[in-house]
Amino acid sequence: MSFLNLVGQPMPLINGQWVSSTTSFAVQNPANGTELAQVMAAHIHHVEAAVTAAQQAFLSWRQTTAQQRAAILLRWSALLLQHQAELAQLLSAEQGKSTAEADAELNYARSFIDWFAAQAQRLDGHIMPSLQHDRQLLTFYKPVGVVAAITPWNFPAAMVTRKLAPALAAGCTVVLKPSEFTPLTALALAALAQQAGLPDGVLNVIPTLDAEATGRYLCQSPLVRKITFTGSTQVGQWLMQHSAGQLQRLSLELGGNAPALVYGDADIAQALTAIMQAKFRNWGQACIAVNRVLVAASILPSVLAGFTQRMAQLHISQPLIHVKAAQRVHALVQDAIAKGARLECGGLATAPETAFYPPTLLSGVTSEMAIWQQEIFGPVLTVTAVDDEALLVPLANAVPAGLAAYAFTQSVKRSWQLMQQLDVGMLGLNEAAISNEVIPFGGIKASGFGREGSQRGLDDYVAACHVHWRTNID
Ligand code: ADP
């Protein structure tokens, strides 16, 4: 297929060379199970070589000027744009989203490169007022060193650039471990970074099926100074435990379980349109997707009728990432129904044998159900109604995750209170499209820590260095 020209024979990229391996693994199209490519798998000796190359390259990369790094990043972004149609096909084939959604993701992915190319040039330090006339107190910011970036499959391009762009802009070098389900997009992005003039060893990519052994090596390496990870809370905790020995810096963007609070005074049509958008982007496979719609009982009938009508009109459909993911979603829905939830529309009578799962609406969902506690990661909306609106915030907060929340109300006073009271890192007020390069993306509680994007987005990749300078000038 033509789009595979971007990656050729997919294999690890180490120190500017595409290197072969004795084993490989298949990447499949989740829509039909067809094999797209065999990817040569990185073994531990490849991981070691990648880390060593990154450390070696760091010595010169950190000495480049911010303008030089920005110029390379901007060339990379321009190459992504030039190849966007092929990249969208590749991304769509290995991940399952439509080429239109893949195209939108690539715009989003490029936005991080452009943003951090600019931010690199604004990384200024400061001078503090001295306590003595012959001392100068300076602070400046240094790149932390080799960064291990571990990325998920749901946004195979954007999760890569959201980590690589700030790391490279700050002057760090990178070892990237993409998801085993979507390594092709990551390798294509790396090939374009090479074309853009990124020096050898500054970006290394190690596709592998053995995530745990790779993770262990990266956590235990004294050369790796930072791990940036997007994925499940469970793996985030594992990385934190295993990196304790080296005290590596961590950015962990972990699972969410976003509530959408719909108050009696909300513009219901606006709320439903926004929630549908936030739910069905990438077929629910997004960490800020709405999981739980919490509504005032007075408006429940119009909310359920509105969702049912909108879901019937959905013209898109995409597979989940694999058959097991569809079976997992099915099991969550069945558990909820067995515990008293009502199936308003969608669902399947028997466990799916493909990766497809239909848009599904459940009402009467309670906190005893697994679907309430877990991130659904599929096209299922759950609705819970309360008589007393004062209960909406405690219900929203009654889960371990704290990534995003959405609230719909016309009241300015309540909006202000919600900003203080909802235990999340991001809040959409009367709006659900909340993510872009300008905002600090990230969570609290079981959703992890660290922020990606925004004016603060370089912070996780630099360390403050204070200089206390005796000038000997009277
Ligand atoms: P998801 O449930 O969304 O697939 P995971 O947390 O399982 O999320 O995976 C996210 C990324 O983390 C993937 O690249 C996966 O290969 C990687 N991963 C999984 N387990 C480990 C581990 N023990 N060490 C390092 N990376 C891991």
Short mmCIF file of C-alpha atoms and ligand atoms in Angstrom, two decimals:
data_model
loop_
_atom_site.label_atom_id
_atom_site.label_comp_id
_atom_site.label_asym_id
_atom_site.label_seq_id
_atom_site.Cartn_x
_atom_site.Cartn_y
_atom_site.Cartn_z
CA MET A 1 0.00 0.00 0.00
CA SER A 2 1.30 3.39 -0.96
CA PHE A 3 1.12 4.94 2.48
CA LEU A 4 3.60 2.34 3.76
CA ASN A 5 6.21 4.02 1.56
CA LEU A 6 6.61 6.48 4.36
CA VAL A 7 8.01 3.79 6.62
CA GLY A 8 9.46 1.26 4.17
CA GLN A 9 10.36 -1.84 6.15
CA PRO A 10 9.37 -0.78 9.67
CA MET A 11 12.22 -1.28 12.13
CA PRO A 12 13.80 0.43 15.11
CA LEU A 13 15.55 3.76 14.56
CA ILE A 14 18.75 4.01 16.55
CA ASN A 15 21.40 6.68 16.20
CA GLY A 16 20.06 7.70 12.79
CA GLN A 17 20.09 4.14 11.40
CA TRP A 18 17.18 1.82 10.71
CA VAL A 19 18.34 -1.39 12.37
CA SER A 20 17.07 -4.90 11.84
CA SER A 21 16.13 -7.49 14.40
CA THR A 22 15.71 -11.25 14.58
CA THR A 23 12.04 -11.01 15.52
CA SER A 24 9.08 -9.07 14.27
CA PHE A 25 5.43 -8.53 15.08
CA ALA A 26 2.35 -7.85 12.99
CA VAL A 27 0.41 -4.61 12.89
CA GLN A 28 -3.20 -5.14 11.91
CA ASN A 29 -6.05 -3.05 10.63
CA PRO A 30 -8.59 -3.26 13.48
CA ALA A 31 -11.52 -2.98 11.06
CA ASN A 32 -10.86 -6.34 9.39
CA GLY A 33 -7.79 -7.91 10.99
CA THR A 34 -5.69 -7.68 7.82
CA GLU A 35 -1.99 -7.44 8.38
CA LEU A 36 -0.57 -4.06 7.41
CA ALA A 37 3.08 -4.76 8.12
CA GLN A 38 5.57 -6.83 10.05
CA VAL A 39 7.54 -4.54 12.34
CA MET A 40 11.01 -5.56 13.41
CA ALA A 41 10.94 -5.66 17.20
CA ALA A 42 13.46 -3.91 19.42
CA HIS A 43 15.18 -6.23 21.89
CA ILE A 44 16.84 -5.11 25.08
CA HIS A 45 20.17 -4.62 23.34
CA HIS A 46 18.40 -2.24 20.94
CA VAL A 47 16.92 -0.35 23.87
CA GLU A 48 20.36 -0.08 25.43
CA ALA A 49 21.84 1.15 22.14
CA ALA A 50 19.02 3.69 21.78
CA VAL A 51 19.59 5.09 25.27
CA THR A 52 23.35 5.26 24.73
CA ALA A 53 22.88 7.02 21.38
CA ALA A 54 20.46 9.48 22.95
CA GLN A 55 22.92 10.25 25.75
CA GLN A 56 25.74 10.77 23.26
CA ALA A 57 23.59 12.99 21.06
CA PHE A 58 22.47 15.00 24.07
CA LEU A 59 26.00 16.33 24.55
CA SER A 60 25.81 18.25 21.29
CA TRP A 61 22.02 18.76 20.96
CA ARG A 62 21.89 20.65 24.25
CA GLN A 63 24.47 23.07 22.88
CA THR A 64 22.40 24.04 19.86
CA THR A 65 20.59 27.35 20.06
CA ALA A 66 16.86 27.50 20.55
CA GLN A 67 16.60 29.05 17.08
CA GLN A 68 18.42 26.09 15.53
CA ARG A 69 16.14 23.60 17.27
CA ALA A 70 13.08 25.62 16.32
CA ALA A 71 14.13 25.66 12.67
CA ILE A 72 14.37 21.86 12.60
CA LEU A 73 11.04 21.48 14.38
CA LEU A 74 9.37 23.80 11.88
CA ARG A 75 10.82 21.85 8.95
CA TRP A 76 9.46 18.68 10.58
CA SER A 77 6.03 20.25 10.89
CA ALA A 78 6.15 21.37 7.24
CA LEU A 79 7.01 17.81 6.16
CA LEU A 80 4.08 16.45 8.15
CA LEU A 81 1.83 18.89 6.33
CA GLN A 82 3.32 17.94 2.97
CA HIS A 83 2.66 14.24 3.66
CA GLN A 84 -0.54 14.70 5.60
CA ALA A 85 -2.78 12.73 3.23
CA GLU A 86 -0.50 9.66 3.29
CA LEU A 87 -0.04 9.95 7.05
CA ALA A 88 -3.80 10.13 7.55
CA GLN A 89 -4.24 6.92 5.56
CA LEU A 90 -1.55 5.16 7.55
CA LEU A 91 -2.92 6.37 10.88
CA SER A 92 -6.45 5.41 9.90
CA ALA A 93 -5.37 1.95 8.74
CA GLU A 94 -3.53 1.00 11.91
CA GLN A 95 -5.76 2.77 14.43
CA GLY A 96 -9.24 2.49 12.93
CA LYS A 97 -10.41 6.12 12.97
CA SER A 98 -11.73 7.65 9.74
CA THR A 99 -9.28 9.49 7.51
CA ALA A 100 -11.19 12.69 8.34
CA GLU A 101 -10.54 12.16 12.07
CA ALA A 102 -6.97 11.12 11.30
CA ASP A 103 -6.53 14.35 9.35
CA ALA A 104 -7.87 16.34 12.31
CA GLU A 105 -5.49 14.48 14.61
CA LEU A 106 -2.57 15.35 12.36
CA ASN A 107 -3.48 19.04 12.53
CA TYR A 108 -3.54 18.70 16.29
CA ALA A 109 -0.22 16.82 16.21
CA ARG A 110 1.44 19.56 14.13
CA SER A 111 0.12 22.25 16.44
CA PHE A 112 2.37 20.96 19.23
CA ILE A 113 5.44 21.10 17.02
CA ASP A 114 4.71 24.65 15.91
CA TRP A 115 3.89 25.75 19.44
CA PHE A 116 7.03 24.32 21.03
CA ALA A 117 9.27 25.59 18.23
CA ALA A 118 8.14 29.03 19.38
CA GLN A 119 8.25 28.24 23.09
CA ALA A 120 11.85 27.04 22.84
CA GLN A 121 12.81 30.60 22.02
CA ARG A 122 11.03 32.00 25.06
CA LEU A 123 12.68 29.86 27.69
CA ASP A 124 14.24 32.74 29.56
CA GLY A 125 15.68 32.65 33.06
CA HIS A 126 15.76 35.42 35.65
CA ILE A 127 17.95 37.46 37.94
CA MET A 128 16.92 37.87 41.55
CA PRO A 129 17.64 40.99 43.60
CA SER A 130 20.83 40.18 45.42
CA LEU A 131 21.30 40.43 49.18
CA GLN A 132 24.87 41.71 48.70
CA HIS A 133 26.19 44.22 46.22
CA ASP A 134 28.97 41.94 44.90
CA ARG A 135 26.89 38.83 44.39
CA GLN A 136 24.61 38.03 41.46
CA LEU A 137 21.75 35.55 41.81
CA LEU A 138 20.76 33.96 38.49
CA THR A 139 18.44 31.16 37.50
CA PHE A 140 18.35 29.51 34.12
CA TYR A 141 16.78 26.36 32.76
CA LYS A 142 18.66 23.35 31.43
CA PRO A 143 17.29 20.40 29.44
CA VAL A 144 17.00 17.40 31.75
CA GLY A 145 18.74 14.94 29.39
CA VAL A 146 17.54 11.72 27.81
CA VAL A 147 13.75 11.43 27.82
CA ALA A 148 11.92 8.11 27.48
CA ALA A 149 8.53 8.73 25.85
CA ILE A 150 5.95 5.94 26.05
CA THR A 151 2.82 6.53 24.01
CA PRO A 152 -0.61 4.92 23.55
CA TRP A 153 -2.53 3.87 20.43
CA ASN A 154 -5.59 6.12 20.58
CA PHE A 155 -3.84 9.20 19.11
CA PRO A 156 -0.78 7.64 17.43
CA ALA A 157 0.49 10.96 16.04
CA ALA A 158 -0.64 13.59 18.54
CA MET A 159 0.53 11.74 21.65
CA VAL A 160 3.95 11.39 20.02
CA THR A 161 4.37 15.05 19.04
CA ARG A 162 2.90 16.29 22.32
CA LYS A 163 5.87 14.63 24.04
CA LEU A 164 8.59 14.90 21.41
CA ALA A 165 8.08 18.55 20.51
CA PRO A 166 8.64 19.96 24.02
CA ALA A 167 11.46 17.50 24.72
CA LEU A 168 13.35 18.36 21.53
CA ALA A 169 12.58 22.06 21.84
CA ALA A 170 14.02 22.12 25.36
CA GLY A 171 17.23 20.46 24.15
CA CYS A 172 16.53 16.93 25.40
CA THR A 173 17.04 13.80 23.31
CA VAL A 174 14.43 11.06 23.11
CA VAL A 175 13.90 7.32 23.12
CA LEU A 176 10.33 6.75 21.94
CA LYS A 177 8.44 3.54 22.62
CA PRO A 178 5.21 3.74 20.63
CA SER A 179 2.24 1.49 21.26
CA GLU A 180 2.57 -1.98 19.77
CA PHE A 181 -0.79 -1.40 18.04
CA THR A 182 0.26 1.79 16.23
CA PRO A 183 4.04 1.87 15.68
CA LEU A 184 3.77 2.71 11.96
CA THR A 185 2.65 6.30 12.42
CA ALA A 186 5.41 6.85 14.99
CA LEU A 187 8.03 5.45 12.61
CA ALA A 188 6.71 7.59 9.76
CA LEU A 189 6.93 10.69 11.97
CA ALA A 190 10.50 9.75 12.89
CA ALA A 191 11.44 9.28 9.23
CA LEU A 192 10.15 12.78 8.52
CA ALA A 193 12.06 14.17 11.52
CA GLN A 194 15.22 12.71 10.02
CA GLN A 195 14.42 14.36 6.70
CA ALA A 196 13.91 17.62 8.54
CA GLY A 197 17.53 17.46 9.68
CA LEU A 198 17.25 16.15 13.22
CA PRO A 199 20.79 14.96 14.03
CA ASP A 200 21.44 11.23 14.49
CA GLY A 201 20.64 9.92 17.95
CA VAL A 202 18.45 12.87 18.96
CA LEU A 203 15.33 10.78 18.31
CA ASN A 204 15.40 6.99 18.60
CA VAL A 205 12.34 4.77 18.19
CA ILE A 206 12.03 1.28 19.66
CA PRO A 207 8.86 -0.55 18.63
CA THR A 208 8.42 -3.71 20.70
CA LEU A 209 5.92 -6.25 21.91
CA ASP A 210 7.78 -6.61 25.18
CA ALA A 211 6.64 -3.39 26.84
CA GLU A 212 7.41 -4.55 30.35
CA ALA A 213 11.04 -5.53 29.79
CA THR A 214 11.57 -2.31 27.84
CA GLY A 215 9.90 -0.28 30.57
CA ARG A 216 12.04 -1.95 33.20
CA TYR A 217 15.23 -1.14 31.30
CA LEU A 218 14.22 2.48 30.81
CA CYS A 219 13.26 2.84 34.48
CA GLN A 220 16.52 1.37 35.69
CA SER A 221 18.86 3.23 33.36
CA PRO A 222 20.81 6.02 35.06
CA LEU A 223 21.10 7.70 31.64
CA VAL A 224 17.34 8.19 31.30
CA ARG A 225 16.50 11.35 33.23
CA LYS A 226 12.82 11.59 32.51
CA ILE A 227 9.91 9.36 31.60
CA THR A 228 6.85 10.84 29.96
CA PHE A 229 3.93 8.47 29.64
CA THR A 230 0.36 8.49 28.43
CA GLY A 231 -1.69 5.38 29.12
CA SER A 232 -3.43 3.47 31.88
CA THR A 233 -3.24 4.32 35.58
CA GLN A 234 -2.00 0.80 36.25
CA VAL A 235 1.04 1.16 33.97
CA GLY A 236 1.66 4.69 35.28
CA GLN A 237 1.87 3.30 38.81
CA TRP A 238 4.17 0.53 37.60
CA LEU A 239 6.50 3.08 36.01
CA MET A 240 6.54 5.18 39.17
CA GLN A 241 7.43 2.19 41.31
CA HIS A 242 10.13 0.95 38.97
CA SER A 243 11.73 4.34 38.40
CA ALA A 244 12.06 5.06 42.13
CA GLY A 245 15.60 3.70 42.17
CA GLN A 246 16.83 6.29 39.66
CA LEU A 247 14.46 9.04 40.83
CA GLN A 248 13.57 9.84 37.26
CA ARG A 249 11.30 12.75 36.63
CA LEU A 250 7.85 11.64 35.58
CA SER A 251 4.96 13.06 33.61
CA LEU A 252 2.01 10.68 33.79
CA GLU A 253 -1.10 11.39 31.76
CA LEU A 254 -3.32 8.53 32.89
CA GLY A 255 -6.89 7.42 32.47
CA GLY A 256 -9.90 9.65 32.96
CA ASN A 257 -13.54 9.08 33.82
CA ALA A 258 -15.08 12.36 32.77
CA PRO A 259 -18.46 13.40 34.13
CA ALA A 260 -20.75 15.80 32.27
CA LEU A 261 -23.01 17.67 34.70
CA VAL A 262 -26.20 18.95 33.13
CA TYR A 263 -28.08 21.37 35.37
CA GLY A 264 -31.76 22.19 35.08
CA ASP A 265 -30.96 25.66 33.73
CA ALA A 266 -28.67 24.40 30.95
CA ASP A 267 -29.22 25.00 27.25
CA ILE A 268 -30.04 21.33 26.73
CA ALA A 269 -29.54 21.25 22.96
CA GLN A 270 -26.11 22.85 23.32
CA ALA A 271 -25.20 20.41 26.10
CA LEU A 272 -26.26 17.32 24.16
CA THR A 273 -24.42 18.38 21.01
CA ALA A 274 -21.25 19.02 23.01
CA ILE A 275 -21.51 15.73 24.93
CA MET A 276 -22.09 13.75 21.73
CA GLN A 277 -18.98 15.33 20.26
CA ALA A 278 -16.91 14.56 23.36
CA LYS A 279 -18.23 11.01 23.52
CA PHE A 280 -17.95 9.89 19.92
CA ARG A 281 -14.64 11.42 18.92
CA ASN A 282 -12.44 8.41 18.16
CA TRP A 283 -15.46 6.24 19.08
CA GLY A 284 -15.02 6.96 22.76
CA GLN A 285 -11.37 6.02 22.86
CA ALA A 286 -10.08 9.25 24.39
CA CYS A 287 -9.06 9.88 27.97
CA ILE A 288 -11.21 13.01 28.13
CA ALA A 289 -14.28 11.33 26.58
CA VAL A 290 -17.49 11.77 28.56
CA ASN A 291 -18.22 8.61 30.54
CA ARG A 292 -20.90 9.70 32.97
CA VAL A 293 -23.72 12.12 32.24
CA LEU A 294 -25.11 13.39 35.54
CA VAL A 295 -28.40 15.23 35.16
CA ALA A 296 -31.03 16.99 37.19
CA ALA A 297 -34.04 14.63 37.27
CA SER A 298 -36.34 17.43 36.05
CA ILE A 299 -34.71 17.36 32.61
CA LEU A 300 -34.03 13.59 32.37
CA PRO A 301 -36.79 12.82 29.81
CA SER A 302 -35.58 15.47 27.37
CA VAL A 303 -31.93 14.43 27.86
CA LEU A 304 -32.67 10.76 27.13
CA ALA A 305 -34.90 11.57 24.16
CA GLY A 306 -32.27 13.95 22.77
CA PHE A 307 -29.44 11.43 23.05
CA THR A 308 -31.50 8.60 21.55
CA GLN A 309 -32.44 10.76 18.59
CA ARG A 310 -28.85 11.96 18.04
CA MET A 311 -27.40 8.46 18.32
CA ALA A 312 -29.86 7.13 15.76
CA GLN A 313 -28.55 9.75 13.34
CA LEU A 314 -24.86 8.99 13.83
CA HIS A 315 -23.42 8.27 10.44
CA ILE A 316 -19.96 7.41 11.55
CA SER A 317 -18.75 4.11 12.82
CA GLN A 318 -15.29 2.88 13.52
CA PRO A 319 -13.86 -0.25 15.06
CA LEU A 320 -12.41 -0.20 18.54
CA ILE A 321 -8.69 -0.94 18.66
CA HIS A 322 -9.18 -4.72 18.75
CA VAL A 323 -11.84 -7.39 19.32
CA LYS A 324 -10.98 -7.72 23.01
CA ALA A 325 -11.65 -4.00 23.50
CA ALA A 326 -15.16 -4.45 22.04
CA GLN A 327 -15.70 -7.50 24.28
CA ARG A 328 -14.58 -5.51 27.31
CA VAL A 329 -17.08 -2.74 26.53
CA HIS A 330 -19.80 -5.36 26.04
CA ALA A 331 -18.99 -6.89 29.45
CA LEU A 332 -19.24 -3.45 31.11
CA VAL A 333 -22.66 -2.86 29.53
CA GLN A 334 -23.90 -6.33 30.54
CA ASP A 335 -22.70 -5.82 34.12
CA ALA A 336 -24.56 -2.50 34.29
CA ILE A 337 -27.79 -4.04 32.93
CA ALA A 338 -27.51 -6.96 35.38
CA LYS A 339 -27.23 -4.43 38.22
CA GLY A 340 -30.32 -2.51 37.17
CA ALA A 341 -29.30 -0.06 34.43
CA ARG A 342 -31.72 0.41 31.53
CA LEU A 343 -30.58 -0.03 27.94
CA GLU A 344 -32.08 2.97 26.11
CA CYS A 345 -30.51 2.17 22.76
CA GLY A 346 -27.64 0.22 21.19
CA GLY A 347 -25.92 -2.67 22.96
CA LEU A 348 -25.41 -6.18 21.64
CA ALA A 349 -27.24 -9.36 22.55
CA THR A 350 -24.09 -11.47 22.49
CA ALA A 351 -20.39 -10.78 22.88
CA PRO A 352 -18.93 -9.19 19.71
CA GLU A 353 -16.64 -11.19 17.46
CA THR A 354 -15.31 -8.13 15.65
CA ALA A 355 -13.90 -4.85 16.96
CA PHE A 356 -17.16 -3.01 16.19
CA TYR A 357 -19.50 -1.89 18.98
CA PRO A 358 -22.62 0.25 18.38
CA PRO A 359 -23.45 3.61 19.99
CA THR A 360 -25.12 2.72 23.26
CA LEU A 361 -27.07 4.65 25.90
CA LEU A 362 -27.65 3.41 29.45
CA SER A 363 -29.78 5.15 32.07
CA GLY A 364 -30.13 4.47 35.78
CA VAL A 365 -26.39 3.92 36.15
CA THR A 366 -25.14 3.82 39.73
CA SER A 367 -21.74 3.82 41.43
CA GLU A 368 -22.00 0.07 42.15
CA MET A 369 -21.59 -0.69 38.45
CA ALA A 370 -18.16 -1.30 36.92
CA ILE A 371 -19.04 1.05 34.07
CA TRP A 372 -19.21 3.92 36.55
CA GLN A 373 -15.82 3.22 38.11
CA GLN A 374 -13.84 2.37 34.99
CA GLU A 375 -12.88 4.34 31.93
CA ILE A 376 -15.24 2.97 29.25
CA PHE A 377 -13.07 3.70 26.19
CA GLY A 378 -15.91 2.91 23.85
CA PRO A 379 -19.12 4.41 22.39
CA VAL A 380 -21.29 4.06 25.51
CA LEU A 381 -22.92 6.97 27.33
CA THR A 382 -24.20 6.39 30.84
CA VAL A 383 -26.82 8.61 32.45
CA THR A 384 -27.51 9.08 36.15
CA ALA A 385 -30.29 11.38 37.38
CA VAL A 386 -30.52 13.10 40.77
CA ASP A 387 -33.44 14.95 42.37
CA ASP A 388 -31.18 17.33 44.27
CA GLU A 389 -28.73 19.24 42.07
CA ALA A 390 -26.44 19.72 45.07
CA LEU A 391 -25.52 16.03 44.66
CA LEU A 392 -24.07 16.48 41.17
CA VAL A 393 -20.62 17.66 42.29
CA PRO A 394 -20.09 14.94 44.93
CA LEU A 395 -21.17 12.33 42.37
CA ALA A 396 -18.82 13.77 39.76
CA ASN A 397 -15.93 13.59 42.23
CA ALA A 398 -16.74 10.09 43.50
CA VAL A 399 -14.24 8.24 41.30
CA PRO A 400 -10.47 7.79 41.52
CA ALA A 401 -9.78 9.59 38.22
CA GLY A 402 -9.52 13.38 37.94
CA LEU A 403 -8.69 14.31 34.37
CA ALA A 404 -11.53 16.24 32.71
CA ALA A 405 -15.10 17.26 33.56
CA TYR A 406 -17.78 19.11 31.65
CA ALA A 407 -20.61 21.16 33.09
CA PHE A 408 -23.59 22.79 31.44
CA THR A 409 -25.36 25.65 33.19
CA GLN A 410 -26.37 29.24 32.47
CA SER A 411 -25.48 30.36 35.98
CA VAL A 412 -22.27 32.35 36.29
CA LYS A 413 -22.26 31.90 40.06
CA ARG A 414 -22.52 28.13 39.76
CA SER A 415 -19.86 28.06 37.02
CA TRP A 416 -17.47 29.85 39.33
CA GLN A 417 -18.21 27.39 42.14
CA LEU A 418 -17.71 24.42 39.82
CA MET A 419 -14.24 25.65 38.92
CA GLN A 420 -13.30 25.36 42.58
CA GLN A 421 -15.23 22.22 43.46
CA LEU A 422 -14.65 19.72 40.67
CA ASP A 423 -11.58 17.57 41.31
CA VAL A 424 -10.12 17.60 37.81
CA GLY A 425 -7.27 19.10 35.84
CA MET A 426 -9.51 20.38 33.03
CA LEU A 427 -13.07 21.68 32.99
CA GLY A 428 -15.24 22.41 29.97
CA LEU A 429 -18.01 24.89 30.81
CA ASN A 430 -20.80 24.72 28.22
CA GLU A 431 -18.14 23.31 25.89
CA ALA A 432 -16.58 19.92 25.29
CA ALA A 433 -13.83 20.58 22.72
CA ILE A 434 -11.29 21.55 25.34
CA SER A 435 -7.94 20.37 24.07
CA ASN A 436 -5.40 22.29 22.02
CA GLU A 437 -1.73 23.22 22.21
CA VAL A 438 -2.37 26.42 24.17
CA ILE A 439 -3.87 24.77 27.26
CA PRO A 440 -2.13 22.76 30.02
CA PHE A 441 -3.43 19.22 29.45
CA GLY A 442 -3.31 16.86 32.41
CA GLY A 443 -5.02 15.60 35.51
CA ILE A 444 -4.94 15.08 39.24
CA LYS A 445 -5.65 12.10 41.52
CA ALA A 446 -5.45 8.75 39.66
CA SER A 447 -5.16 10.64 36.35
CA GLY A 448 -1.55 11.45 37.15
CA PHE A 449 0.47 14.65 37.03
CA GLY A 450 2.45 16.82 34.68
CA ARG A 451 1.00 19.15 32.05
CA GLU A 452 1.38 18.94 28.29
CA GLY A 453 1.07 21.96 25.99
CA SER A 454 0.68 25.58 27.09
CA GLN A 455 3.23 28.15 28.16
CA ARG A 456 4.20 25.79 31.00
CA GLY A 457 4.66 22.80 28.69
CA LEU A 458 8.45 23.01 28.65
CA ASP A 459 8.65 22.91 32.46
CA ASP A 460 8.58 19.12 32.62
CA TYR A 461 11.62 18.91 30.33
CA VAL A 462 13.91 21.41 32.03
CA ALA A 463 15.53 21.76 35.43
CA ALA A 464 16.12 25.08 37.14
CA CYS A 465 19.78 25.80 37.75
CA HIS A 466 20.63 28.51 40.22
CA VAL A 467 23.93 30.37 39.94
CA HIS A 468 25.22 32.26 42.93
CA TRP A 469 27.96 34.42 41.50
CA ARG A 470 30.51 36.35 43.51
CA THR A 471 31.49 38.99 41.02
CA ASN A 472 34.37 40.63 42.89
CA ILE A 473 33.12 43.92 41.46
CA ASP A 474 32.86 46.66 44.06
P1 ADP B 1 -3.95 1.20 27.15
O1 ADP B 1 -4.71 0.50 28.23
O2 ADP B 1 -4.50 2.51 26.75
O3 ADP B 1 -3.52 0.33 26.01
P2 ADP B 1 -1.39 0.94 28.42
O4 ADP B 1 -1.07 1.69 29.65
O5 ADP B 1 -1.54 -0.53 28.51
O6 ADP B 1 -2.67 1.68 27.85
O7 ADP B 1 -0.34 1.24 27.28
C1 ADP B 1 0.16 2.51 26.97
C2 ADP B 1 1.59 2.37 26.51
O8 ADP B 1 2.35 1.83 27.59
C3 ADP B 1 1.81 1.42 25.34
O9 ADP B 1 2.87 1.92 24.54
C4 ADP B 1 2.23 0.13 26.04
O10 ADP B 1 3.01 -0.73 25.22
C5 ADP B 1 3.08 0.70 27.15
N1 ADP B 1 3.29 -0.18 28.31
C6 ADP B 1 2.47 -1.10 28.84
N2 ADP B 1 3.04 -1.68 29.92
C7 ADP B 1 4.28 -1.12 30.06
C8 ADP B 1 5.37 -1.26 30.98
N3 ADP B 1 5.32 -2.13 31.98
N4 ADP B 1 6.46 -0.48 30.79
C9 ADP B 1 6.53 0.41 29.80
N5 ADP B 1 5.54 0.61 28.92
C10 ADP B 1 4.43 -0.14 29.04
#
